[in-house]
XYZ file of N, CA and C in Angstrom:
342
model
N 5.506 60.532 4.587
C 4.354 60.234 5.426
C 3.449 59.253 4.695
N 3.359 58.050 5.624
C 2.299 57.230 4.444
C 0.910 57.835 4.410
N -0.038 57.859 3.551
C -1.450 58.835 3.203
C -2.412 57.466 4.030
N -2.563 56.266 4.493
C -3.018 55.459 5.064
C -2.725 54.024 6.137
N -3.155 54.188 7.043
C -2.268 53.259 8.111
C -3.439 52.731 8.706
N -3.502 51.427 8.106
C -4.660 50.355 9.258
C -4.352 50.349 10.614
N -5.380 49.748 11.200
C -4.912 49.067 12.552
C -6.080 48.596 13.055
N -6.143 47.386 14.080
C -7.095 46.994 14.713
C -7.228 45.485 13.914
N -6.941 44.781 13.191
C -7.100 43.675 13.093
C -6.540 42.221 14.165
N -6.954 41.344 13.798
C -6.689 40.622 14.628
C -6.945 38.997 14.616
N -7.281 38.342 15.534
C -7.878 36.783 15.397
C -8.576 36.778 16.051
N -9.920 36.390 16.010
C -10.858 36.445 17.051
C -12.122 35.237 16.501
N -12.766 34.708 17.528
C -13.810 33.169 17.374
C -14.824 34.083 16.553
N -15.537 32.844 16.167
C -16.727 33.016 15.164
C -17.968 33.735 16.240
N -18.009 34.957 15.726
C -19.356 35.503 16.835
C -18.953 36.827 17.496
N -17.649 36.978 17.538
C -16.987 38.221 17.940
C -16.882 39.615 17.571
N -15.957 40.436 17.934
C -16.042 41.984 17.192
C -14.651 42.227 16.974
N -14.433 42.951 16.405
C -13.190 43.932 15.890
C -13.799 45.030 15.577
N -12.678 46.006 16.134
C -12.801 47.489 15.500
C -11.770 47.980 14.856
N -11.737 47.822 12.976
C -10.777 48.641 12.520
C -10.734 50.239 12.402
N -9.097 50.879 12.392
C -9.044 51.715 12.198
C -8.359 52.340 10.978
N -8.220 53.231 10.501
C -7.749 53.799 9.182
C -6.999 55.410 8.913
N -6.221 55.508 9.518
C -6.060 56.851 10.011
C -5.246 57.571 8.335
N -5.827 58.851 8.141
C -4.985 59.187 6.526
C -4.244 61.015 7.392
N -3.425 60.534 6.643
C -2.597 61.931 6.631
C -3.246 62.957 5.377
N -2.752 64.264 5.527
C -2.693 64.984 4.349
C -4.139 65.980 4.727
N -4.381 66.711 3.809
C -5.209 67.136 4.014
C -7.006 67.152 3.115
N -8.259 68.096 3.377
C -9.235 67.672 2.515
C -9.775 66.555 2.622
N -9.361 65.692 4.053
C -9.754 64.413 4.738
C -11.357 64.270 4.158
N -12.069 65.272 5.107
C -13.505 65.247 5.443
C -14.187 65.543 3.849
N -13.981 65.937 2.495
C -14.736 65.490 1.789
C -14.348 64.781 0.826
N -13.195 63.563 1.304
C -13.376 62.445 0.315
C -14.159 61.129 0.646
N -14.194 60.232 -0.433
C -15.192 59.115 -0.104
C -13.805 58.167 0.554
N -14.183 57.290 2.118
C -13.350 56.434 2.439
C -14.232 54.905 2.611
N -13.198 53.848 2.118
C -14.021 52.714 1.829
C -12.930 51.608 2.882
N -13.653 50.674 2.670
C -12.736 49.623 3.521
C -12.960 47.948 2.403
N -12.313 47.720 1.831
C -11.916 46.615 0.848
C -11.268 45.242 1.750
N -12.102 44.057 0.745
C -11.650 43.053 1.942
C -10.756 42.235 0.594
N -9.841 41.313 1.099
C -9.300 40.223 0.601
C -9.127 39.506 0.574
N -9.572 38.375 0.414
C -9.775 37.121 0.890
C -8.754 36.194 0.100
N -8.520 34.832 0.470
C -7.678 34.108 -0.120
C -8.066 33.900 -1.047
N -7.660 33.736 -2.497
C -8.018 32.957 -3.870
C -9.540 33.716 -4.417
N -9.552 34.568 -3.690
C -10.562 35.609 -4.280
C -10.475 37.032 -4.677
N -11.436 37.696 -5.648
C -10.536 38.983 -5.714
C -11.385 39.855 -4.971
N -10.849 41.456 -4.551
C -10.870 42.440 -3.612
C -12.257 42.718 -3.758
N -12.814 43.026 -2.798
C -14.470 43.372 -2.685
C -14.508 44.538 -1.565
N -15.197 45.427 -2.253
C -15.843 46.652 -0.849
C -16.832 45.877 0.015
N -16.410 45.833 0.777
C -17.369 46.246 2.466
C -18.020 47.232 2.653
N -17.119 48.124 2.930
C -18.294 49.343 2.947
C -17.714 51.050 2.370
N -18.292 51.605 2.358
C -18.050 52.787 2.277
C -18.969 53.955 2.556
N -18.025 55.226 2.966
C -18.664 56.692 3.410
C -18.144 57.749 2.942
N -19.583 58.469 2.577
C -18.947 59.458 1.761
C -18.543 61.270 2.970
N -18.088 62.066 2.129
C -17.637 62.902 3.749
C -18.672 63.309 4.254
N -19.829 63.424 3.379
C -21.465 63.721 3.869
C -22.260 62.792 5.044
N -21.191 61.647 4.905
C -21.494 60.314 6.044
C -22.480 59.444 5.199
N -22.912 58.752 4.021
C -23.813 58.334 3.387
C -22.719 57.219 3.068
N -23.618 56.428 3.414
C -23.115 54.687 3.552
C -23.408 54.210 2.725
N -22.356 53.230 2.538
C -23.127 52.119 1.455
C -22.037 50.519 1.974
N -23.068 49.135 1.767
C -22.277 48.305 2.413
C -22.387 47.250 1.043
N -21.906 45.669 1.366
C -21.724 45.085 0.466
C -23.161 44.010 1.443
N -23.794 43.257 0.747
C -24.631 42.399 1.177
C -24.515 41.204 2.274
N -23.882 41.138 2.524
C -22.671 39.846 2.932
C -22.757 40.824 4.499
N -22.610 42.090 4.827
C -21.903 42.172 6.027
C -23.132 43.255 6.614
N -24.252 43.423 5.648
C -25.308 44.412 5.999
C -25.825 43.862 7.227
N -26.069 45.025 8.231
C -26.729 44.879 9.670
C -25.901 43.994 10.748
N -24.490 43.805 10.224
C -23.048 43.248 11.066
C -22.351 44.537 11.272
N -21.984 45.158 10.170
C -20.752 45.927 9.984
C -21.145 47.502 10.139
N -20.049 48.484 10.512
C -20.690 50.191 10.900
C -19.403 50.417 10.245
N -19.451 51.656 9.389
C -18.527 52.368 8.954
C -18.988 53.689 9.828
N -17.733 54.487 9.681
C -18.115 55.339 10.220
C -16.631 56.735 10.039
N -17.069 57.529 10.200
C -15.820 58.776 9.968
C -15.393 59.661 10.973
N -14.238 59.947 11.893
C -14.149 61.419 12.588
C -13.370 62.556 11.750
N -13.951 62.936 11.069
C -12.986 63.991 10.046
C -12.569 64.899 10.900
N -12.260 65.157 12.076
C -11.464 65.720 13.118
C -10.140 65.009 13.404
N -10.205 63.816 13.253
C -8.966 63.171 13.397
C -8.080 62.450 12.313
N -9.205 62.804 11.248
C -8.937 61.961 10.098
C -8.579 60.555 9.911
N -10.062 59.893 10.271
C -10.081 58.580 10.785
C -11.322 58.315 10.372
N -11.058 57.112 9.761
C -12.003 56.051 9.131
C -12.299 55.200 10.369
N -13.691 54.469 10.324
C -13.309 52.990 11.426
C -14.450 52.377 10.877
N -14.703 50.847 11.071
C -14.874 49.843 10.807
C -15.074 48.800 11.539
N -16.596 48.881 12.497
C -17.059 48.148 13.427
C -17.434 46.958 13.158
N -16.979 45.853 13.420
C -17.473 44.553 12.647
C -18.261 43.654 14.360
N -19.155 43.137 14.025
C -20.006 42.603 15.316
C -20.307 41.194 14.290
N -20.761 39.991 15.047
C -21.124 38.745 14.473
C -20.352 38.181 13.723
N -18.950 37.916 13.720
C -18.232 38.256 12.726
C -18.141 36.291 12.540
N -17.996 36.041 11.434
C -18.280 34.804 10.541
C -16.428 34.297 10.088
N -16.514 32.911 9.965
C -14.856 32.772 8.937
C -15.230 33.395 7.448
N -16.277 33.575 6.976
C -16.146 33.679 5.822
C -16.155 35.704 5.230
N -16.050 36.027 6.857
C -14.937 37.825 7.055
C -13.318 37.214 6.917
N -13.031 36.447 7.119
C -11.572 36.443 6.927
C -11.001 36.778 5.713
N -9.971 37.774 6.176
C -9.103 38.103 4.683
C -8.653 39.371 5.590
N -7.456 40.055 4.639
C -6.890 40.915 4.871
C -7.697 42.584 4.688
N -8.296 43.489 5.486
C -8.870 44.702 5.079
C -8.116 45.296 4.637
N -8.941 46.057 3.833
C -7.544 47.315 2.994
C -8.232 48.387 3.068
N -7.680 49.601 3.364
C -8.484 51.312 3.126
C -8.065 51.674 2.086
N -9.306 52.237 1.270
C -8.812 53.445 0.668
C -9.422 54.611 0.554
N -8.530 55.762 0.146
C -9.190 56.886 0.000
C -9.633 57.654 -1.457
N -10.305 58.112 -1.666
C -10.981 58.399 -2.723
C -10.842 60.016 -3.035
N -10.305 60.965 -3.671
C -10.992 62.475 -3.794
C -10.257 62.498 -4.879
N -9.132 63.793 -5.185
C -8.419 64.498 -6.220
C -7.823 62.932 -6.202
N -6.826 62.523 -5.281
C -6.182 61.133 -6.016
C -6.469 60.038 -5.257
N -6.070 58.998 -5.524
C -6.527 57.655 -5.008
C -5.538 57.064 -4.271
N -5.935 56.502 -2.958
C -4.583 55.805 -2.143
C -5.214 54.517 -1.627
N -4.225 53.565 -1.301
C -4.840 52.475 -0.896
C -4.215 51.965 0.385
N -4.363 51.320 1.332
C -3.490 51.582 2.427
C -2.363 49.975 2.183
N -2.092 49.432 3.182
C -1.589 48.017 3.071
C -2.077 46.889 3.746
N -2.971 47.405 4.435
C -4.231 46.206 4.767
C -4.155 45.952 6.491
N -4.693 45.387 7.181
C -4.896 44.613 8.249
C -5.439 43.072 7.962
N -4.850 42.004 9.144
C -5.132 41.289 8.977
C -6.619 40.722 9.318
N -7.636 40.434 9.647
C -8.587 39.696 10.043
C -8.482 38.335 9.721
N -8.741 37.226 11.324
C -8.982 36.270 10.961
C -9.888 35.581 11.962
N -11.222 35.179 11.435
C -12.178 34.783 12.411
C -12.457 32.977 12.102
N -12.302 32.440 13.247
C -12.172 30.615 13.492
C -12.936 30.419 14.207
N -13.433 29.079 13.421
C -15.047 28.407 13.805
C -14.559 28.043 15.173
């Protein structure tokens, strides 16, 4: 069973939305920290955002008052509301999960054109 599976990326114009998703298997979902990591070309990996299972956010500067993290620890699902979205969001998202061990998922694509 993979422990993380994106989904929801896509191509979309400068100004648009995407909603990623992040779904984890396994169990003890609801009190680990889940983050969403971006990748950009010729740059290295940067958090976006993250939530802890308490729901306490934290974002990266770049995407503050654009971007919603958010958790259903009922379904064990991360998501990742992106609104206003810029080319310089482009890159591949990656999840990961955070508690006893660390997983990282294999990314979604995002790509937003002027």
């Amino acid at each position: 069973q993979v422990p993380l599976v994106e989904s929801g990326g896509g191509l979309v114009q400068a100004g648009g939305s995407l909603r990623l998703s992040c779904a984890a298997s396994g169990s003890a979902f609801s009190i680990d920290v889940m983050g969403w990591y971006r990748q950009a070309p010729g740059k290295q990996r940067e958090l976006v955002a993250a939530i802890t299972g308490g729901g306490t956010t934290n974002y990266a500067d770049s995407v503050k008052g654009r971007f919603t993290i958010s958790r259903d620890n009922a379904k064990n699902t991360v998501y990742l509301q992106m609104n206003s979205l810029n080319p310089e969001d482009t890159g591949v998202y990656i999840c990961r999960r955070t508690g006893v061990l660390d997983y990282w998922g294999r990314g979604t694509q995002v790509t937003v054109s002027s």
